[in-house]
XYZ file of C-alpha atoms in Angstrom:
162
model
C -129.302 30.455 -7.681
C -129.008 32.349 -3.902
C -126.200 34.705 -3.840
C -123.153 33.729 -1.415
C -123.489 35.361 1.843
C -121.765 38.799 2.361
C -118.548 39.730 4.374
C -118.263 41.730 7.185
C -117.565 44.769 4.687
C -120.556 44.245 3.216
C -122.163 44.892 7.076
C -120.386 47.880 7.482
C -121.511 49.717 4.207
C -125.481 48.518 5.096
C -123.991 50.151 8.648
C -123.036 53.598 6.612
C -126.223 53.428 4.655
C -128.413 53.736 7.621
C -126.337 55.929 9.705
C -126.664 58.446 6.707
C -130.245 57.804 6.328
C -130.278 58.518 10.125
C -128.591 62.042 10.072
C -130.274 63.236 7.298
C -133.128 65.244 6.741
C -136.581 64.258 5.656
C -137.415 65.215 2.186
C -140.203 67.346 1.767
C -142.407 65.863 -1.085
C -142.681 62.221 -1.551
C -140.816 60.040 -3.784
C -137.761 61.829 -3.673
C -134.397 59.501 -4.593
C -132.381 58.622 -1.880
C -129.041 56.866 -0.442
C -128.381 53.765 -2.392
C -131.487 53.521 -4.678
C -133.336 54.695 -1.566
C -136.778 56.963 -1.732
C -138.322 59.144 1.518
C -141.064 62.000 2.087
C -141.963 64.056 4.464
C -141.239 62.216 7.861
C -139.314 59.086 6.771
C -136.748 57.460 4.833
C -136.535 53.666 3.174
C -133.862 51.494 1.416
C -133.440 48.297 0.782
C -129.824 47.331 1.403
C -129.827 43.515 0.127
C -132.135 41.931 -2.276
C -132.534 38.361 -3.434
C -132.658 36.873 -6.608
C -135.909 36.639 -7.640
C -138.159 33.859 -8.098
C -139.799 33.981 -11.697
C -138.041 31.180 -12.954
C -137.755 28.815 -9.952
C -139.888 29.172 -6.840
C -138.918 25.921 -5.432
C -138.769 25.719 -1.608
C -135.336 25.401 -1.323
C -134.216 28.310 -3.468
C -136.513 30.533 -1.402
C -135.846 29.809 2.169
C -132.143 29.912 0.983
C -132.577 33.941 -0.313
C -134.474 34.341 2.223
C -132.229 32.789 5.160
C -129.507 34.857 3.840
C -131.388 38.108 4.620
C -132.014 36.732 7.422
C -128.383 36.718 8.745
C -127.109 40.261 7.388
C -130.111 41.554 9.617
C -129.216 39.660 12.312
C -125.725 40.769 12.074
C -126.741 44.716 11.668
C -129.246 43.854 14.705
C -126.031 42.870 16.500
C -124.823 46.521 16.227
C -127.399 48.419 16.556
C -128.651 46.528 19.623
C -124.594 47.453 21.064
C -125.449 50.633 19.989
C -129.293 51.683 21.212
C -130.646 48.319 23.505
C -132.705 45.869 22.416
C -135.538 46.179 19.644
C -138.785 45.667 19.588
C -140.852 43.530 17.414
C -143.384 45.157 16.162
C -146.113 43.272 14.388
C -147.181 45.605 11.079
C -150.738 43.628 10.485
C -152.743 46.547 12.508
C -150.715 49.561 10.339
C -152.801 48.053 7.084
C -156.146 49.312 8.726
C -158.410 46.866 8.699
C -159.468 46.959 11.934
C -160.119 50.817 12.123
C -163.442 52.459 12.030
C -162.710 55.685 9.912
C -162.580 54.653 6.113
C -160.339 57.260 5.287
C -157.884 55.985 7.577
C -154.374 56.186 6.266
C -151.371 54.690 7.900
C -148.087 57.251 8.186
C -145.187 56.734 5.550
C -143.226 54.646 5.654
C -145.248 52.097 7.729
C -147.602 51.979 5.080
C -144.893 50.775 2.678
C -143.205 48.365 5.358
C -146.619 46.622 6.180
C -147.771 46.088 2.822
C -144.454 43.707 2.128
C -143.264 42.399 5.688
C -145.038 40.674 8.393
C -143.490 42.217 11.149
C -140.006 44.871 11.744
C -137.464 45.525 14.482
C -137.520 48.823 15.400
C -135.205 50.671 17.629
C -135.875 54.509 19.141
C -132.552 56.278 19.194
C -132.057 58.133 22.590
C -133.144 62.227 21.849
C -133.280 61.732 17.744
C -137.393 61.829 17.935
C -136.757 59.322 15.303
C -137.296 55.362 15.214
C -135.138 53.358 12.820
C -136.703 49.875 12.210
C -134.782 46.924 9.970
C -137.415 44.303 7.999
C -137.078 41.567 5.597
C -140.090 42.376 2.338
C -141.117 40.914 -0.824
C -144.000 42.803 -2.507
C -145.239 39.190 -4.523
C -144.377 35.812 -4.503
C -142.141 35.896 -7.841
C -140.637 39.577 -6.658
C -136.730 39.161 -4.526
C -136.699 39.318 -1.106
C -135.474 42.570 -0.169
C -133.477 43.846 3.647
C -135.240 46.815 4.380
C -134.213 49.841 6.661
C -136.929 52.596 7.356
C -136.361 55.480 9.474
C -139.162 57.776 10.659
C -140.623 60.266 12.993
C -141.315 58.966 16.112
C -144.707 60.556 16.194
C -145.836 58.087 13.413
C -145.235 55.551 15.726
C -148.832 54.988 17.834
C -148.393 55.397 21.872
């Protein structure tokens, strides 16, 4: 059964998530816990702030696009603000951060696009004026039976390719 969408309070404490996410520091190992459940390393930070049921029990069409519509609008809503607050995103497609395309074998893609492209097609990623961060917002789901999750990642903006 697909949860009932959230209120606008619900917004504002995904809002207070990532605006602590954004001020603080990077960790310095890997792995280290986070805001809400959250984990980060050196260079970036990740939580999920909404996740679906998930889908063991029923995977029927309508029960998924209904979790995942859902997700849908609380990122469209946070997009809403963040857009008032920094301009428009950009879409950035995360198929060429998995590396299949590049030469060197020991290629490995920065944290936490690694993570992000492994579970979401694509992200909307904003570059806060004089943070030398991005912050990007991305809807995830590791397997078919696993929940949908609302992802917010925050890294340097060196791991971001020119």
């Amino acid at each position: 059964m697909a949860s009932q969408h959230r209120s606008t309070g619900f917004t504002e404490a995904q809002l207070s998530i990532i605006d602590e996410l954004s001020a603080l520091p990077f960790p310095e190992q890997d792995g280290k816990p986070g805001i809400g459940g959250g984990w980060g390393g050196p260079g970036h930070h990740v939580a999920v702030l909404r996740e679906s049921q998930d889908f063991w029990d029923d995977r029927s069409e309508e029960i998924v696009e209904a979790a995942e519509k859902e997700l849908e609008l609380d990122l469209e809503a946070l997009a809403v603000v963040l857009t008032a607050r920094w301009g428009s995103p950009t879409t950035v497609d995360l198929w060429p951060y998995l590396g299949f395309d590049n030469p060197d074998p020991e290629f490995m893609t920065p944290e936490p696009l690694g993570f992000l492209c492994n579970v979401a097609g694509s992200m909307r990623l904003w570059q806060p004026p004089s943070s030398g961060r991005w912050l990007a917002l991305a809807i995830g789901q590791a397997d078919r039976e696993l929940p949908f999750q609302l992802l917010t990642a925050i890294g340097e903006a060196s791991s971001l390719p020119g």
